Coordinates of C-alpha atoms in Angstrom, one line a residue:
X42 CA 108.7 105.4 106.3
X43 CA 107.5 105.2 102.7
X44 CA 105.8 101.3 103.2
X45 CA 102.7 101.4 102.1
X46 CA 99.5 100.4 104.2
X47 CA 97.7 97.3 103.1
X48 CA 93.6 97.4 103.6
X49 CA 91.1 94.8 104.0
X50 CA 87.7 95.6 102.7
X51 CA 84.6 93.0 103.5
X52 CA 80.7 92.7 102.7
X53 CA 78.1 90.2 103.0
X54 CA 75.9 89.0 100.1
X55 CA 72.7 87.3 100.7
X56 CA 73.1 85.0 97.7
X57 CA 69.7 84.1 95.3
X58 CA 68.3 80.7 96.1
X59 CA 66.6 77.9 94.1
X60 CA 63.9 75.8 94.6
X61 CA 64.0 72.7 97.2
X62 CA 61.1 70.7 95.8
X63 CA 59.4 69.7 92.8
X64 CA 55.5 69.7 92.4
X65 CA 52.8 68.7 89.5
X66 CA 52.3 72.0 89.3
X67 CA 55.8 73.2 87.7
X68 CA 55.8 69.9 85.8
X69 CA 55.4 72.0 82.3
X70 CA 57.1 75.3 83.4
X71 CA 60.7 75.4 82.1
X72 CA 63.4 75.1 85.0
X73 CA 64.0 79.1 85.3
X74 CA 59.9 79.0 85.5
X75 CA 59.5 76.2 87.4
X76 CA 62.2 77.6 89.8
X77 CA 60.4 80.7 90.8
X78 CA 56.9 78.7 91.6
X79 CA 58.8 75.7 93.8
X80 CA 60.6 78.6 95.8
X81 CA 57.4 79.9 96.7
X82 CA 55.6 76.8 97.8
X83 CA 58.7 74.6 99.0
X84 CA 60.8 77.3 100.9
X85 CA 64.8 78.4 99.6
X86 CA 68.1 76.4 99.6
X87 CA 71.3 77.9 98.2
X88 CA 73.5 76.2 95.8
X89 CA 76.6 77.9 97.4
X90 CA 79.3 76.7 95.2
X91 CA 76.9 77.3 92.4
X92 CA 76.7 81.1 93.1
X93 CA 79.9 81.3 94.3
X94 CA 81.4 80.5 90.7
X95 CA 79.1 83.1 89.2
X96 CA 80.3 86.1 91.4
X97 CA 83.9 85.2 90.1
X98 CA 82.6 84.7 86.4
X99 CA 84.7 86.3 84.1
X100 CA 81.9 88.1 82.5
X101 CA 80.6 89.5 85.7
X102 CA 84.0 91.0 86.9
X103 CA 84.5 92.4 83.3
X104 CA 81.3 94.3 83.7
X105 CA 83.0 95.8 86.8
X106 CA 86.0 96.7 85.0
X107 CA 84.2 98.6 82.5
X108 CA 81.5 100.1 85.1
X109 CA 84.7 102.0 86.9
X110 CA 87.0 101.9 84.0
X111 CA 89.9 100.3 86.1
X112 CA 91.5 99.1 83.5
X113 CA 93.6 102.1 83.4
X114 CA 95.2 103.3 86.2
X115 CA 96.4 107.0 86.9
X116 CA 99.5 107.7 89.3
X117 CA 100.8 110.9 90.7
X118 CA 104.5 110.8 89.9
X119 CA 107.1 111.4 93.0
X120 CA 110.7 111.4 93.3
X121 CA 110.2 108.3 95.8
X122 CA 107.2 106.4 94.5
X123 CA 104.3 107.1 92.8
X124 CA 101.0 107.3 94.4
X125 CA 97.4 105.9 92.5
X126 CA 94.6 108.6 92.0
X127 CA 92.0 106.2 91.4
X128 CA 88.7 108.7 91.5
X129 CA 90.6 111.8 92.0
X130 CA 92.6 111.7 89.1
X131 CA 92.1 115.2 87.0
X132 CA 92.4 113.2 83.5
X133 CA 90.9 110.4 82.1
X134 CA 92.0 108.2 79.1
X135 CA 89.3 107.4 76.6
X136 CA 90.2 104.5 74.3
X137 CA 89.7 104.5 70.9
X138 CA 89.7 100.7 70.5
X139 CA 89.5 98.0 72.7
X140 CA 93.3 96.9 74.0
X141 CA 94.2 93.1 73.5
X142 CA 98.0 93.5 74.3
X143 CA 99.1 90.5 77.0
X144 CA 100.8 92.7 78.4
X145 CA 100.2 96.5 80.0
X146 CA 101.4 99.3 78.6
X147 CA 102.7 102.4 80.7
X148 CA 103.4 105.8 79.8
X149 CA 103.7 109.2 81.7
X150 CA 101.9 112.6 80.4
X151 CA 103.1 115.9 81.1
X152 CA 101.6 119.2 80.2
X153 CA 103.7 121.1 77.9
X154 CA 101.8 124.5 77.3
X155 CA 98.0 125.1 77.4
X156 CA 96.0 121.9 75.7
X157 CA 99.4 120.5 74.7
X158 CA 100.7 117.6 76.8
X159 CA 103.8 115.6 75.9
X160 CA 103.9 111.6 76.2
X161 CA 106.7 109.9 77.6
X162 CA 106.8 106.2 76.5
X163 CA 109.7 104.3 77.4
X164 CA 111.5 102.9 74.2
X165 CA 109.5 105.7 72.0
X166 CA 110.5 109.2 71.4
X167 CA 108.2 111.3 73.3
X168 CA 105.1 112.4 71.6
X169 CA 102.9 115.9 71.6
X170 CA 99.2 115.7 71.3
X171 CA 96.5 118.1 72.3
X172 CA 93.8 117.1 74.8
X173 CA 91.2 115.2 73.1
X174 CA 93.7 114.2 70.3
X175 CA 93.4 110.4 69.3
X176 CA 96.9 109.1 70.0
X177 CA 98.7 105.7 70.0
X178 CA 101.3 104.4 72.6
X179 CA 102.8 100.8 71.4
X180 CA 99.1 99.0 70.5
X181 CA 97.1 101.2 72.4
X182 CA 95.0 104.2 70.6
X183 CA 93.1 106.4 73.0
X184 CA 92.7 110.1 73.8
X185 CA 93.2 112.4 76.7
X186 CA 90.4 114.0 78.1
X187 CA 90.9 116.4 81.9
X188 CA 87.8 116.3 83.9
X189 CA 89.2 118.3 86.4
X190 CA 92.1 121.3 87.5
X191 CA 95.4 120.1 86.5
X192 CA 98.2 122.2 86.8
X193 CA 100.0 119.8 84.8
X194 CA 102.4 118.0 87.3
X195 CA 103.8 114.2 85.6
X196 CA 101.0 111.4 85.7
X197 CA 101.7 107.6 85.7
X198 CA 99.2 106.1 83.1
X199 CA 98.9 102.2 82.7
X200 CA 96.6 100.2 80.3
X201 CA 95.3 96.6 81.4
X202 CA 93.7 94.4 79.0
X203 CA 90.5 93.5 80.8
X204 CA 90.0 89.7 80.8
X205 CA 93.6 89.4 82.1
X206 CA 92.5 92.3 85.3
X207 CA 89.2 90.2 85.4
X208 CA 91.5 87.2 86.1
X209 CA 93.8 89.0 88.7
X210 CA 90.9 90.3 90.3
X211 CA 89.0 86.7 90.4
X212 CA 92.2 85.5 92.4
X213 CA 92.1 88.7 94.5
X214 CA 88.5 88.2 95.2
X215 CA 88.2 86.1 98.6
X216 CA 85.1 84.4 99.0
X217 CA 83.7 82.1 102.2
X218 CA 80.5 81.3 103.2
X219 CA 78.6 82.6 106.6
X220 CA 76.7 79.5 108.2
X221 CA 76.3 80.8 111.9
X222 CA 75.6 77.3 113.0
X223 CA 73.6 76.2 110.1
X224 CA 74.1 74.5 107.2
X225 CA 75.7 76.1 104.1
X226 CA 72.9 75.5 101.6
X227 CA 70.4 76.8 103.9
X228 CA 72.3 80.5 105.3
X229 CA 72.5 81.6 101.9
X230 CA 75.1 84.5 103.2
X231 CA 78.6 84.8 101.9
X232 CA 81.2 87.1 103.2
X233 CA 83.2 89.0 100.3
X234 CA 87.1 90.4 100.9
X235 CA 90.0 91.7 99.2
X236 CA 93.2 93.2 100.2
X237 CA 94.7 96.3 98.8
X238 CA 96.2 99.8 99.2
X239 CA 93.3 101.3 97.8
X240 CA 90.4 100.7 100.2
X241 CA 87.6 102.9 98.4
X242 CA 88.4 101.2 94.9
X243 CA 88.4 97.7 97.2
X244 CA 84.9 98.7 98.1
X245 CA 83.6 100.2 94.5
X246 CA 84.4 97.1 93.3
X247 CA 82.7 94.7 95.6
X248 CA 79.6 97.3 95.9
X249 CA 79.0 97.2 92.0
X250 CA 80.0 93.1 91.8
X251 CA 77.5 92.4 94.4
X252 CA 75.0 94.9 92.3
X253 CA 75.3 93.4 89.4
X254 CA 74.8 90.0 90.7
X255 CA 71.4 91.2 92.2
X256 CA 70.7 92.5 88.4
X257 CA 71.4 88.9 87.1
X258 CA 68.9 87.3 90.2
X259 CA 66.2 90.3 89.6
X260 CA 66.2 89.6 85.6
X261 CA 66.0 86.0 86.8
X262 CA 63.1 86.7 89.2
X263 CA 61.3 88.4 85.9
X264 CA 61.6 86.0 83.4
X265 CA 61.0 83.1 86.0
X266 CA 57.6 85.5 86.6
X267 CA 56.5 85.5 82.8
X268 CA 57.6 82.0 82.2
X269 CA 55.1 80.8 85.6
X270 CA 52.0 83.1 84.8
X271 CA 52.4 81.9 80.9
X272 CA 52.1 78.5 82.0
X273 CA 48.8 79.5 84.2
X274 CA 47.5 81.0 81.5
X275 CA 48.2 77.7 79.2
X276 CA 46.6 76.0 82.3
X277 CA 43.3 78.4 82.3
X278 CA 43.2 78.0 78.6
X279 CA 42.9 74.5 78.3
X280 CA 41.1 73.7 81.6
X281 CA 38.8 76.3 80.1
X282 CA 38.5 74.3 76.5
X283 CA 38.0 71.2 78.4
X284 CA 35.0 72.5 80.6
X285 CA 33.6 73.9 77.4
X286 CA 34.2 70.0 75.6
X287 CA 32.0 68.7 78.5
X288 CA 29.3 71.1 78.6
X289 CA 28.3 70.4 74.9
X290 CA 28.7 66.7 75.5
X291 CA 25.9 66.9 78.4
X292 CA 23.9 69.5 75.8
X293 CA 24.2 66.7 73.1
X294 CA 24.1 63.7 75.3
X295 CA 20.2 65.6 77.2
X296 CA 18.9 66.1 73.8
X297 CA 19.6 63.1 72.3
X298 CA 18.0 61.2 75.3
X299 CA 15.1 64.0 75.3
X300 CA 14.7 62.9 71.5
X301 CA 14.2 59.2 72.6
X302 CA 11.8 59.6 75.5
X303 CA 9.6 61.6 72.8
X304 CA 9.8 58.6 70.8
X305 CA 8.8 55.9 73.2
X306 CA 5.9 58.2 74.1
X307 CA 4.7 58.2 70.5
X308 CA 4.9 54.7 70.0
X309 CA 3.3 54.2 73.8
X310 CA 0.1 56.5 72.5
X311 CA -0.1 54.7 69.2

């Protein structure tokens, strides 16, 4: 009766690809430059395990923590189990400084009387604080702020410290590749999952993983654009300079044989 359902949540990512050649022409453009030409005259191979590692970078998944803030979760309170609110949660926790505890911390908050809510910490003696009052619950210092109608019923809070989510979530994160009957370095498609009980935060998360990813390649993409038409400029410069060289040469080179036929015919008439 009370078991809770488990959900599986899936997408597809096209990954970003890198060159599959070399050629003179990228021979002085660095390797993000040189990159973005080769791609375009050589064709795209994907450097799955490559891409792979940077979709379950540490620094990528902590960009998804703090895009949705899911390093603190909010529970409705029942006298069975509690349920998570995820997005429709009426109050939000703001923290004052960034939480480095190994551990979570959990509390409950309960509204007392008009912008007063009391905070239940196990261990603590319970403490009052108005809404938007900077408060501190074992190492965490934060402040309550409701974004929505609350008529005040108990809610679960618990604080994660992010690189230790980032890590749970990195071995949540199931990732296999899509080859359809070709190889893996040339599909270039990889299928994301994860399991949970909350299937819209399953998909937030993959939807603004696989978004920043595309960031990363698009930022890429730009720089590897500057970095290639810097280099044809350097090209255009000096071919430029070296037509320039010639054209005096042959200036210098006709006068100077002008000057001697002159000359000759002086020396021919005398």
């Amino acid at each position: 009766r009370y078991a809770v359902p488990i959900y599986k949540v899936e997408s597809l990512v096209l990954l970003k690809p890198e060159s599959s050649g070399q050629s003179r022409l990228t021979a002085g453009i660095s390797p993000e430059g040189g990159e973005a030409v080769s791609s375009m005259l050589f064709g795209e191979k994907y450097n799955m395990d490559r891409e792979i590692e940077i979709l379950k970078s540490m620094p990528l998944l902590i960009k998804v923590i703090d895009s949705l803030g899911i390093d603190r979760v909010y529970r409705s309170v029942g006298n069975v189990k509690s349920s998570e609110l995820y997005s429709n949660a009426p109050i939000r926790v703001i923290p004052d400084t960034l939480y480095t505890g190994e551990e979570s911390v959990k509390f409950e908050i309960v509204r007392e009387d008009g912008n007063i809510i009391k905070i239940i910490h196990e261990g603590d003696d319970p403490l009052l604080v108005a809404l938007g009052e900077v408060f501190q619950v074992a190492n965490f210092k934060g402040r309550i702020q409701q974004v929505d109608e609350w008529e005040g019923d108990p809610i679960e809070i618990e604080i994660y410290e992010k690189s230790r989510l980032a890590g749970e979530l990195r071995k949540q994160l199931s990732i296999d590749a899509v080859s359809k009957g070709r190889r893996l370095s040339e599909s270039g498609v990889i299928q994301l999952s994860m399991e949970g009980e909350m299937p819209q935060k399953l998909k937030d998360i993959q939807q603004v993983l696989i978004d920043y990813y595309n960031k990363d390649y698009l930022e890429q993409v730009r720089k590897s654009g500057q970095q290639a038409l810097a280099f044809i400029d350097d090209r255009l410069n000096f071919v430029t300079e070296e037509l320039y060289t010639i054209e005096t040469d042959v200036e210098n080179l006709t006068f100077l044989e002008l000057t001697e036929q002159i000359d000759q015919l002086q020396e021919y008439i005398q």
